[in-house]
Structures are given as structure tokens and as C-alpha cells.
PDB file of C-alpha atoms and ligand atoms in Angstrom:
ATOM      1  CA  MET J 302      77.360  98.891 115.741  1.00  0.00           C
ATOM      2  CA  ALA J 303      75.102  97.160 113.356  1.00  0.00           C
ATOM      3  CA  VAL J 304      72.813  95.619 116.350  1.00  0.00           C
ATOM      4  CA  ALA J 305      72.140  99.024 118.063  1.00  0.00           C
ATOM      5  CA  GLU J 306      71.712 100.483 114.463  1.00  0.00           C
ATOM      6  CA  ALA J 307      68.731  97.758 113.863  1.00  0.00           C
ATOM      7  CA  TRP J 308      67.183  98.622 117.343  1.00  0.00           C
ATOM      8  CA  GLY J 309      67.205 102.577 117.182  1.00  0.00           C
ATOM      9  CA  GLY J 310      65.374 104.610 115.175  1.00  0.00           C
ATOM     10  CA  ALA J 311      62.902 102.980 112.381  1.00  0.00           C
ATOM     11  CA  GLY J 312      65.097  99.682 112.638  1.00  0.00           C
ATOM     12  CA  PRO J 313      63.509  96.612 112.682  1.00  0.00           C
ATOM     13  CA  GLY J 314      63.878  96.518 116.681  1.00  0.00           C
ATOM     14  CA  ALA J 315      61.936  99.955 116.898  1.00  0.00           C
ATOM     15  CA  GLY J 316      59.493  99.776 119.727  1.00  0.00           C
ATOM     16  CA  ARG J 317      61.437  97.533 121.763  1.00  0.00           C
ATOM     17  CA  GLN J 318      63.505  99.031 125.068  1.00  0.00           C
ATOM     18  CA  ALA J 319      67.133  98.687 124.935  1.00  0.00           C
ATOM     19  CA  VAL J 320      70.514  99.725 126.298  1.00  0.00           C
ATOM     20  CA  PHE J 321      73.863  99.648 125.151  1.00  0.00           C
ATOM     21  CA  SER J 322      76.817  98.791 127.172  1.00  0.00           C
ATOM     22  CA  TYR J 323      80.381 100.303 126.995  1.00  0.00           C
ATOM     23  CA  ALA J 324      83.387  98.972 128.948  1.00  0.00           C
ATOM     24  CA  GLY J 325      84.366 102.866 129.157  1.00  0.00           C
ATOM     25  CA  ARG J 326      88.079 101.680 127.581  1.00  0.00           C
ATOM     26  CA  THR J 327      88.136 105.041 125.213  1.00  0.00           C
ATOM     27  CA  ALA J 328      87.582 108.663 126.108  1.00  0.00           C
ATOM     28  CA  ARG J 329      84.995 109.323 123.345  1.00  0.00           C
ATOM     29  CA  PRO J 330      83.107 105.987 122.530  1.00  0.00           C
ATOM     30  CA  ALA J 331      81.128 106.259 119.241  1.00  0.00           C
ATOM     31  CA  SER J 332      77.634 107.392 119.808  1.00  0.00           C
ATOM     32  CA  GLN J 333      74.623 105.034 119.428  1.00  0.00           C
ATOM     33  CA  PRO J 334      71.183 105.293 118.416  1.00  0.00           C
ATOM     34  CA  LEU J 335      69.925 103.554 122.106  1.00  0.00           C
ATOM     35  CA  PRO J 336      70.564 104.826 125.459  1.00  0.00           C
ATOM     36  CA  CYS J 337      74.103 103.838 126.526  1.00  0.00           C
ATOM     37  CA  ARG J 338      75.794 102.985 130.183  1.00  0.00           C
ATOM     38  CA  ILE J 339      79.557 103.160 130.440  1.00  0.00           C
ATOM     39  CA  GLY J 340      81.797 100.989 132.603  1.00  0.00           C
ATOM     40  CA  GLY J 341      81.823  97.670 134.193  1.00  0.00           C
ATOM     41  CA  PHE J 342      79.070  95.776 136.142  1.00  0.00           C
ATOM     42  CA  GLY J 343      81.299  94.651 139.001  1.00  0.00           C
ATOM     43  CA  GLY J 344      81.679  90.953 137.809  1.00  0.00           C
ATOM     44  CA  VAL J 345      79.454  88.100 137.861  1.00  0.00           C
ATOM     45  CA  ALA J 346      77.240  89.360 140.769  1.00  0.00           C
ATOM     46  CA  GLY J 347      77.075  92.952 139.914  1.00  0.00           C
ATOM     47  CA  LEU J 348      75.702  91.911 136.588  1.00  0.00           C
ATOM     48  CA  VAL J 349      72.929  89.730 137.986  1.00  0.00           C
ATOM     49  CA  ALA J 350      72.114  92.573 140.267  1.00  0.00           C
ATOM     50  CA  TYR J 351      72.038  94.831 137.008  1.00  0.00           C
ATOM     51  CA  LEU J 352      69.656  92.127 135.230  1.00  0.00           C
ATOM     52  CA  ARG J 353      67.370  92.269 138.026  1.00  0.00           C
ATOM     53  CA  ARG J 354      67.523  95.519 139.129  1.00  0.00           C
ATOM     54  CA  GLU J 355      66.718  96.891 135.530  1.00  0.00           C
ATOM     55  CA  ALA J 356      64.026  93.867 134.533  1.00  0.00           C
ATOM     56  CA  ILE J 357      66.141  92.898 131.604  1.00  0.00           C
ATOM     57  CA  THR J 358      64.705  90.121 129.621  1.00  0.00           C
ATOM     58  CA  HIS J 359      67.286  89.501 126.915  1.00  0.00           C
ATOM     59  CA  VAL J 360      71.111  89.696 126.405  1.00  0.00           C
ATOM     60  CA  VAL J 361      72.885  90.015 123.328  1.00  0.00           C
ATOM     61  CA  ASP J 362      76.561  89.440 123.680  1.00  0.00           C
ATOM     62  CA  ALA J 363      77.720  91.628 121.063  1.00  0.00           C
ATOM     63  CA  THR J 364      81.024  92.884 122.098  1.00  0.00           C
ATOM     64  CA  HIS J 365      84.676  92.056 120.737  1.00  0.00           C
ATOM     65  CA  PRO J 366      85.446  88.845 120.371  1.00  0.00           C
ATOM     66  CA  PHE J 367      88.557  89.225 122.828  1.00  0.00           C
ATOM     67  CA  ALA J 368      86.399  90.274 125.494  1.00  0.00           C
ATOM     68  CA  ALA J 369      86.318  87.281 126.720  1.00  0.00           C
ATOM     69  CA  GLN J 370      85.793  87.788 130.719  1.00  0.00           C
ATOM     70  CA  MET J 371      82.583  89.973 129.475  1.00  0.00           C
ATOM     71  CA  SER J 372      81.238  87.283 127.712  1.00  0.00           C
ATOM     72  CA  ALA J 373      82.023  84.806 130.356  1.00  0.00           C
ATOM     73  CA  ASN J 374      80.335  86.802 132.877  1.00  0.00           C
ATOM     74  CA  ALA J 375      77.235  87.211 130.475  1.00  0.00           C
ATOM     75  CA  VAL J 376      76.866  83.292 130.276  1.00  0.00           C
ATOM     76  CA  ALA J 377      77.415  82.601 133.984  1.00  0.00           C
ATOM     77  CA  ALA J 378      74.989  86.059 135.033  1.00  0.00           C
ATOM     78  CA  CYS J 379      72.178  85.148 132.686  1.00  0.00           C
ATOM     79  CA  GLU J 380      72.032  81.769 133.844  1.00  0.00           C
ATOM     80  CA  GLU J 381      71.534  82.823 137.466  1.00  0.00           C
ATOM     81  CA  ALA J 382      69.206  85.787 136.502  1.00  0.00           C
ATOM     82  CA  GLY J 383      67.189  83.365 134.285  1.00  0.00           C
ATOM     83  CA  VAL J 384      67.767  85.951 131.282  1.00  0.00           C
ATOM     84  CA  LYS J 385      67.839  84.623 127.778  1.00  0.00           C
ATOM     85  CA  LEU J 386      71.396  85.231 126.162  1.00  0.00           C
ATOM     86  CA  LEU J 387      72.797  85.410 122.731  1.00  0.00           C
ATOM     87  CA  GLY J 388      76.013  85.812 121.550  1.00  0.00           C
ATOM     88  CA  TYR J 389      76.450  88.086 117.740  1.00  0.00           C
ATOM     89  CA  GLU J 390      79.810  86.597 116.602  1.00  0.00           C
ATOM     90  CA  ARG J 391      81.056  87.712 113.388  1.00  0.00           C
ATOM     91  CA  PRO J 392      83.033  85.373 111.383  1.00  0.00           C
ATOM     92  CA  GLU J 393      87.084  84.948 111.842  1.00  0.00           C
ATOM     93  CA  TRP J 394      89.321  86.451 109.249  1.00  0.00           C
ATOM     94  CA  ILE J 395      90.877  83.651 107.220  1.00  0.00           C
ATOM     95  CA  ALA J 396      94.205  83.044 105.412  1.00  0.00           C
ATOM     96  CA  ARG J 397      94.091  84.053 101.539  1.00  0.00           C
ATOM     97  CA  PRO J 398      96.886  83.357  99.031  1.00  0.00           C
ATOM     98  CA  GLY J 399      99.646  85.579  99.353  1.00  0.00           C
ATOM     99  CA  ASP J 400      99.173  85.927 103.053  1.00  0.00           C
ATOM    100  CA  ARG J 401     101.951  84.916 105.512  1.00  0.00           C
ATOM    101  CA  TRP J 402      99.951  84.051 108.666  1.00  0.00           C
ATOM    102  CA  ILE J 403     101.723  82.864 111.451  1.00  0.00           C
ATOM    103  CA  ARG J 404      98.923  81.689 113.615  1.00  0.00           C
ATOM    104  CA  VAL J 405      99.225  82.030 117.744  1.00  0.00           C
ATOM    105  CA  ALA J 406      97.315  80.744 120.490  1.00  0.00           C
ATOM    106  CA  ASP J 407      97.576  83.935 122.595  1.00  0.00           C
ATOM    107  CA  MET J 408      99.740  87.289 123.357  1.00  0.00           C
ATOM    108  CA  ALA J 409     102.480  85.247 125.043  1.00  0.00           C
ATOM    109  CA  ALA J 410     103.012  83.168 121.751  1.00  0.00           C
ATOM    110  CA  ALA J 411     102.667  86.461 119.760  1.00  0.00           C
ATOM    111  CA  VAL J 412     105.791  87.811 121.296  1.00  0.00           C
ATOM    112  CA  ALA J 413     107.337  84.881 121.535  1.00  0.00           C
ATOM    113  CA  ALA J 414     106.585  84.493 117.476  1.00  0.00           C
ATOM    114  CA  LEU J 415     108.724  87.955 117.165  1.00  0.00           C
ATOM    115  CA  PRO J 416     112.757  88.001 116.405  1.00  0.00           C
ATOM    116  CA  GLU J 417     114.639  88.793 119.519  1.00  0.00           C
ATOM    117  CA  ALA J 418     115.606  92.389 118.127  1.00  0.00           C
ATOM    118  CA  GLY J 419     115.642  94.314 114.650  1.00  0.00           C
ATOM    119  CA  ALA J 420     112.325  93.863 113.622  1.00  0.00           C
ATOM    120  CA  ARG J 421     109.622  97.017 112.995  1.00  0.00           C
ATOM    121  CA  VAL J 422     106.555  95.758 114.404  1.00  0.00           C
ATOM    122  CA  PHE J 423     102.956  97.297 113.859  1.00  0.00           C
ATOM    123  CA  LEU J 424     101.534  96.209 117.283  1.00  0.00           C
ATOM    124  CA  ALA J 425      97.813  96.586 115.944  1.00  0.00           C
ATOM    125  CA  ILE J 426      96.403  94.819 119.156  1.00  0.00           C
ATOM    126  CA  GLY J 427      94.654  98.207 121.201  1.00  0.00           C
ATOM    127  CA  LYS J 428      96.421  99.454 124.381  1.00  0.00           C
ATOM    128  CA  GLN J 429      95.756  96.988 127.073  1.00  0.00           C
ATOM    129  CA  HIS J 430      98.278  94.609 126.627  1.00  0.00           C
ATOM    130  CA  LEU J 431     101.272  96.131 125.635  1.00  0.00           C
ATOM    131  CA  SER J 432     103.583  95.379 128.254  1.00  0.00           C
ATOM    132  CA  ALA J 433     103.952  91.795 126.913  1.00  0.00           C
ATOM    133  CA  PHE J 434     106.166  92.936 124.421  1.00  0.00           C
ATOM    134  CA  SER J 435     108.677  94.687 126.560  1.00  0.00           C
ATOM    135  CA  THR J 436     110.255  91.436 126.991  1.00  0.00           C
ATOM    136  CA  ARG J 437     111.090  92.235 123.173  1.00  0.00           C
ATOM    137  CA  PRO J 438     112.823  95.398 123.806  1.00  0.00           C
ATOM    138  CA  GLY J 439     115.166  95.450 120.843  1.00  0.00           C
ATOM    139  CA  ASN J 440     112.510  95.566 118.462  1.00  0.00           C
ATOM    140  CA  HIS J 441     110.481  99.035 117.463  1.00  0.00           C
ATOM    141  CA  TYR J 442     106.590  99.004 117.716  1.00  0.00           C
ATOM    142  CA  LEU J 443     104.175 101.291 115.952  1.00  0.00           C
ATOM    143  CA  LEU J 444     101.145 101.447 118.052  1.00  0.00           C
ATOM    144  CA  ARG J 445      97.997 102.682 116.821  1.00  0.00           C
ATOM    145  CA  LEU J 446      95.747 103.920 119.593  1.00  0.00           C
ATOM    146  CA  VAL J 447      92.155 105.387 119.986  1.00  0.00           C
ATOM    147  CA  ASP J 448      93.085 107.714 122.484  1.00  0.00           C
ATOM    148  CA  ALA J 449      96.919 109.333 122.856  1.00  0.00           C
ATOM    149  CA  PRO J 450      98.343 107.951 125.796  1.00  0.00           C
ATOM    150  CA  VAL J 451      98.028 109.529 129.217  1.00  0.00           C
ATOM    151  CA  ALA J 452     100.747 107.449 130.790  1.00  0.00           C
ATOM    152  CA  PRO J 453     104.092 106.381 130.017  1.00  0.00           C
ATOM    153  CA  LEU J 454     104.300 103.256 127.411  1.00  0.00           C
ATOM    154  CA  PRO J 455     105.816 100.226 128.753  1.00  0.00           C
ATOM    155  CA  LEU J 456     107.610 100.071 125.360  1.00  0.00           C
ATOM    156  CA  ALA J 457     110.545 102.419 125.086  1.00  0.00           C
ATOM    157  CA  ASP J 458     111.074 102.221 121.371  1.00  0.00           C
ATOM    158  CA  SER J 459     107.818 102.691 120.141  1.00  0.00           C
ATOM    159  CA  CYS J 460     105.791 105.283 117.853  1.00  0.00           C
ATOM    160  CA  VAL J 461     102.179 106.143 118.507  1.00  0.00           C
ATOM    161  CA  VAL J 462      99.521 106.980 115.761  1.00  0.00           C
ATOM    162  CA  VAL J 463      96.337 108.190 117.192  1.00  0.00           C
ATOM    163  CA  ALA J 464      93.205 107.049 114.878  1.00  0.00           C
ATOM    164  CA  ARG J 465      90.178 105.552 114.849  1.00  0.00           C
ATOM    165  CA  GLY J 466      88.706 103.088 112.483  1.00  0.00           C
ATOM    166  CA  PRO J 467      87.524 101.896 110.065  1.00  0.00           C
ATOM    167  CA  PHE J 468      90.416 101.909 108.125  1.00  0.00           C
ATOM    168  CA  ASP J 469      91.387 101.412 104.499  1.00  0.00           C
ATOM    169  CA  ALA J 470      93.653  99.194 102.852  1.00  0.00           C
ATOM    170  CA  ALA J 471      95.565 102.147 100.919  1.00  0.00           C
ATOM    171  CA  GLY J 472      96.073 103.890 104.120  1.00  0.00           C
ATOM    172  CA  ASP J 473      97.496 100.943 105.868  1.00  0.00           C
ATOM    173  CA  GLU J 474      99.636 100.201 103.326  1.00  0.00           C
ATOM    174  CA  GLU J 475     101.112 103.610 103.132  1.00  0.00           C
ATOM    175  CA  LEU J 476     101.274 103.752 106.875  1.00  0.00           C
ATOM    176  CA  MET J 477     103.633 100.433 107.236  1.00  0.00           C
ATOM    177  CA  ARG J 478     105.970 101.421 104.309  1.00  0.00           C
ATOM    178  CA  SER J 479     106.784 104.891 105.989  1.00  0.00           C
ATOM    179  CA  HIS J 480     107.487 103.255 109.011  1.00  0.00           C
ATOM    180  CA  ALA J 481     109.366 100.366 107.480  1.00  0.00           C
ATOM    181  CA  ILE J 482     107.242  97.780 109.009  1.00  0.00           C
ATOM    182  CA  THR J 483     108.427  94.338 109.210  1.00  0.00           C
ATOM    183  CA  HIS J 484     105.966  92.287 111.151  1.00  0.00           C
ATOM    184  CA  VAL J 485     102.368  92.956 111.855  1.00  0.00           C
ATOM    185  CA  VAL J 486     100.630  91.590 115.128  1.00  0.00           C
ATOM    186  CA  ALA J 487      96.892  91.192 114.904  1.00  0.00           C
ATOM    187  CA  LYS J 488      94.004  89.625 116.623  1.00  0.00           C
ATOM    188  CA  ASN J 489      91.541  87.891 114.770  1.00  0.00           C
ATOM    189  CA  ALA J 490      88.948  90.013 115.437  1.00  0.00           C
ATOM    190  CA  GLY J 491      87.041  89.277 111.913  1.00  0.00           C
ATOM    191  CA  GLY J 492      84.577  91.996 110.414  1.00  0.00           C
ATOM    192  CA  SER J 493      85.640  94.901 107.969  1.00  0.00           C
ATOM    193  CA  GLY J 494      86.346  97.913 109.994  1.00  0.00           C
ATOM    194  CA  ALA J 495      90.055  96.562 111.217  1.00  0.00           C
ATOM    195  CA  GLN J 496      90.742  94.382 108.112  1.00  0.00           C
ATOM    196  CA  ALA J 497      92.732  96.626 106.081  1.00  0.00           C
ATOM    197  CA  LYS J 498      95.874  95.782 107.822  1.00  0.00           C
ATOM    198  CA  LEU J 499      95.747  92.550 106.588  1.00  0.00           C
ATOM    199  CA  VAL J 500      95.073  93.486 102.711  1.00  0.00           C
ATOM    200  CA  ALA J 501      98.024  95.921 103.159  1.00  0.00           C
ATOM    201  CA  ALA J 502     100.275  93.505 104.656  1.00  0.00           C
ATOM    202  CA  ARG J 503      99.449  90.948 101.978  1.00  0.00           C
ATOM    203  CA  ALA J 504     100.430  93.306  98.976  1.00  0.00           C
ATOM    204  CA  LEU J 505     103.782  94.209 101.079  1.00  0.00           C
ATOM    205  CA  GLY J 506     104.591  90.592 101.499  1.00  0.00           C
ATOM    206  CA  LEU J 507     104.832  91.142 105.426  1.00  0.00           C
ATOM    207  CA  PRO J 508     104.292  88.187 108.027  1.00  0.00           C
ATOM    208  CA  VAL J 509     101.669  88.741 110.322  1.00  0.00           C
ATOM    209  CA  VAL J 510     101.572  87.085 113.777  1.00  0.00           C
ATOM    210  CA  MET J 511      97.231  86.588 114.138  1.00  0.00           C
ATOM    211  CA  MET J 512      96.343  85.652 117.401  1.00  0.00           C
ATOM    212  CA  ASP J 513      93.401  83.241 117.658  1.00  0.00           C
ATOM    213  CA  ARG J 514      90.237  84.028 119.635  1.00  0.00           C
ATOM    214  CA  PRO J 515      90.053  82.959 123.325  1.00  0.00           C
ATOM    215  CA  ARG J 516      87.565  80.145 124.314  1.00  0.00           C
ATOM    216  CA  ILE J 517      83.792  81.750 125.152  1.00  0.00           C
ATOM    217  CA  PRO J 518      81.662  78.992 127.318  1.00  0.00           C
ATOM    218  CA  SER J 519      78.898  77.393 125.382  1.00  0.00           C
ATOM    219  CA  ARG J 520      75.879  79.832 124.478  1.00  0.00           C
ATOM    220  CA  GLN J 521      73.324  80.197 121.708  1.00  0.00           C
ATOM    221  CA  VAL J 522      75.290  82.484 118.912  1.00  0.00           C
ATOM    222  CA  ARG J 523      74.108  84.256 115.527  1.00  0.00           C
ATOM    223  CA  GLY J 524      76.186  85.479 113.141  1.00  0.00           C
ATOM    224  CA  SER J 525      73.972  88.543 111.512  1.00  0.00           C
ATOM    225  CA  VAL J 526      71.973  91.169 112.815  1.00  0.00           C
ATOM    226  CA  ALA J 527      68.820  89.722 110.822  1.00  0.00           C
ATOM    227  CA  GLU J 528      69.182  86.479 113.011  1.00  0.00           C
ATOM    228  CA  VAL J 529      69.690  88.651 116.042  1.00  0.00           C
ATOM    229  CA  MET J 530      66.465  90.298 115.751  1.00  0.00           C
ATOM    230  CA  SER J 531      64.496  87.201 114.493  1.00  0.00           C
ATOM    231  CA  TRP J 532      65.864  85.747 118.167  1.00  0.00           C
ATOM    232  CA  LEU J 533      64.527  88.433 119.914  1.00  0.00           C
ATOM    233  CA  ASP J 534      61.191  88.066 118.003  1.00  0.00           C
ATOM    234  CA  HIS J 535      61.246  84.400 119.077  1.00  0.00           C
ATOM    235  CA  ALA J 536      62.995  83.598 122.329  1.00  0.00           C
TER     236      ALA J 536
HETATM  237  N1  LIG C 807      85.406  95.639 125.704  1.00  0.00           N
HETATM  238  C1  LIG C 807      85.643  95.995 124.584  1.00  0.00           C
HETATM  239  O1  LIG C 807      84.656  97.124 123.989  1.00  0.00           O
HETATM  240  C2  LIG C 807      86.632  95.447 123.686  1.00  0.00           C
HETATM  241  C3  LIG C 807      86.919  96.255 122.001  1.00  0.00           C
HETATM  242  C4  LIG C 807      87.845  96.064 121.388  1.00  0.00           C
HETATM  243  C5  LIG C 807      88.608  95.362 121.428  1.00  0.00           C
HETATM  244  N2  LIG C 807      88.553  94.688 122.715  1.00  0.00           N
HETATM  245  C6  LIG C 807      89.836  93.780 123.472  1.00  0.00           C
HETATM  246  O2  LIG C 807      89.281  92.501 124.317  1.00  0.00           O
HETATM  247  C7  LIG C 807      90.378  92.220 125.216  1.00  0.00           C
HETATM  248  C8  LIG C 807      90.142  92.534 126.369  1.00  0.00           C
HETATM  249  O3  LIG C 807      89.277  93.489 126.791  1.00  0.00           O
HETATM  250  P1  LIG C 807      88.090  94.151 127.937  1.00  0.00           P
HETATM  251  O4  LIG C 807      89.289  94.209 129.269  1.00  0.00           O
HETATM  252  O5  LIG C 807      87.408  95.559 127.678  1.00  0.00           O
HETATM  253  O6  LIG C 807      87.186  92.731 127.990  1.00  0.00           O
HETATM  254  P2  LIG C 807      87.256  91.548 128.980  1.00  0.00           P
HETATM  255  O7  LIG C 807      88.493  91.390 129.395  1.00  0.00           O
HETATM  256  O8  LIG C 807      86.159  90.791 128.372  1.00  0.00           O
HETATM  257  O9  LIG C 807      86.306  92.427 130.339  1.00  0.00           O
HETATM  258  C9  LIG C 807      86.908  93.196 131.390  1.00  0.00           C
HETATM  259  C10 LIG C 807      85.918  93.621 132.343  1.00  0.00           C
HETATM  260  O10 LIG C 807      85.610  94.636 131.554  1.00  0.00           O
HETATM  261  C11 LIG C 807      84.196  94.995 131.931  1.00  0.00           C
HETATM  262  N3  LIG C 807      83.595  95.455 130.575  1.00  0.00           N
HETATM  263  C12 LIG C 807      84.095  94.689 129.705  1.00  0.00           C
HETATM  264  N4  LIG C 807      83.239  94.906 128.620  1.00  0.00           N
HETATM  265  C13 LIG C 807      81.810  95.666 128.909  1.00  0.00           C
HETATM  266  C14 LIG C 807      80.850  95.959 128.696  1.00  0.00           C
HETATM  267  N5  LIG C 807      80.547  96.043 127.337  1.00  0.00           N
HETATM  268  N6  LIG C 807      80.194  96.635 129.416  1.00  0.00           N
HETATM  269  C15 LIG C 807      80.256  96.773 130.712  1.00  0.00           C
HETATM  270  N7  LIG C 807      81.478  96.180 131.110  1.00  0.00           N
HETATM  271  C16 LIG C 807      82.159  95.611 130.461  1.00  0.00           C
HETATM  272  C17 LIG C 807      83.767  94.127 133.016  1.00  0.00           C
HETATM  273  O11 LIG C 807      83.844  94.566 134.036  1.00  0.00           O
HETATM  274  P3  LIG C 807      83.040  94.125 135.282  1.00  0.00           P
HETATM  275  O12 LIG C 807      83.642  92.625 135.954  1.00  0.00           O
HETATM  276  O13 LIG C 807      83.138  95.293 136.337  1.00  0.00           O
HETATM  277  O14 LIG C 807      81.554  93.903 135.054  1.00  0.00           O
HETATM  278  C18 LIG C 807      84.582  92.909 132.189  1.00  0.00           C
HETATM  279  O15 LIG C 807      84.719  91.752 133.548  1.00  0.00           O
HETATM  280  C19 LIG C 807      91.280  93.197 124.776  1.00  0.00           C
HETATM  281  O16 LIG C 807      92.658  92.571 124.257  1.00  0.00           O
HETATM  282  C20 LIG C 807      90.599  94.306 123.942  1.00  0.00           C
HETATM  283  O17 LIG C 807      91.893  94.908 123.202  1.00  0.00           O
HETATM  284  C21 LIG C 807      87.732  94.801 123.931  1.00  0.00           C
END
């Protein structure tokens, strides 16, 4: 995480105290050059209590663009606790010539955009919302997960590849070829670590069902680490 790197060690944030918060979705989170805490705060009330207990003065919400609940909680809790909040948002991916994107608003629309049966789908959405696709059991699903599943998957006809990004386009093209993929489902996360699948889909001429980002309540936003650090200096 670029913001944490700017903070840790001899980065521009050196000298400031900071803590990095993980939701705890993966078994072995990537290490950070900052002290880390893991797990939910207990909603807005729990986050307000945490901010007060730890005497937090600034919150930088650098979470995944689809972690909308956490971002909304941060807006509400920071307002209640009188703590300054900044959202760090990377730009969305934009379709390029050769892309065959089907843009959809949410998970339900992504499911509806797939064929009823016979498709071989690279479901690049993590593990949390797989059950939505159980209403299209006639398709085959390739899942790429950070951890091997510990419980049975909600998709009967599926295949799991355990891997952690960043990924490269040549590797993703080979993965899609070897699994005879016909459709890709992705969230418009932006950034470089997960865009290889889009480059690979373009090269293979495959349709990508692309989910738009969820709405986040209004807040101050910056788009680069340098701007985040500058906000910390001046806010
Ligand atoms: N969260 C991530 O790091 C992450 C990473 C990659 C992708 N995504 C995608 O985002 C979508 C929603 O994921 P999600 O359920 O993790 O997020 P979410 O729906 O925004 O958050 C659900 C709850 O998880 C806890 N939480 C989330 N992020 C946290 C953090 N950084 N530190 C402490 N607690 C945190 C909070 O619990 P409390 O209310 O108890 O505080 C929050 O209310 C999924 O589609 C997922 O694939 C999320």
C-alpha cells in the first residue's frame, strides 16, 4: 500500500504516528511498514469509540473502492468524533479501443449480463459475493482467490486458482486460454495490480462484465500519495 510506504521508514511521513487497519479478509495479510490492527471496529459506534480511545486526529480512507460500508462508516464516525477524514481514491479503469465491456451497476446486474448456460466465466471478484452467481448454475466459473477455500463453494461447476496479485497480462492471457474462458466479470477497482485481466481479455477479444463502483458519501478526496501527505501537513 503506497500510502503506508510513504508513512513508514524514512518516507515523507516519517515522524508521524500511524496505524494501518485491515478488515481481516485474508489469512496472511501483506506486511506493512506501519503497526497494523486487524478486524472490524463494530460499526460507526465502534469506530467512534476507537478514534477517541486512540486519540486519532486524521483518518485516511485508502480502502478498496468496493469497500463502501467501511468508507461510509468512516464518514459518519469522523464527523461524530470531530476527526479529519480524507479519501484516497485511485482512478477508475477506462475502456480502450478493442475492449468489449458490458458496464453494469452492481452484482445482480453482473449475474444478469451472463448467458443462462454454457459460458466459461473468469469470476475475478474475490470470494465474498460468489453465491450471487449460483442462479446461473449452467455456467462454469474460474475463481482466483488469495486463500484456498475452507468451506464448500456456492458454485458447483467451478475451479479455484489460489494466487495473490499483482498479476501480469501474459500470465492472465495464458490462464484464460488454458481454461477456455468466454467471459470475464470484474469490479472497476482501478490501479495497476489487477488490470492484467483486462489487457488479457482485450488481446483475446473476450467480453468483460464490468461493475461500476458503489456510491460513497461525500468527503474530501485526493488521488495521489503526494497529495495525501500534503493534506496531512496542512489539514
Ligand atoms: N476490505 C478490503 O480490504 C477489501 C479488499 C479488496 C476488495 N474488497 C472488496 O470490497 C467489497 C466489500 O468488502 P468488505 O466486506 O471487506 O468491506 P465493507 O463492506 O466496506 O465492510 C464491511 C465491514 O468490514 C469491516 N471492515 C472493512 N474494511 C475494514 C478495515 N480496513 N479495517 C477494519 N474493518 C474493516 C467493517 O466492520 P465494522 O463495521 O465492524 O467496523 C465494515 O463495516 C467486496 O466486494 C470485496 O471484494 C475489500
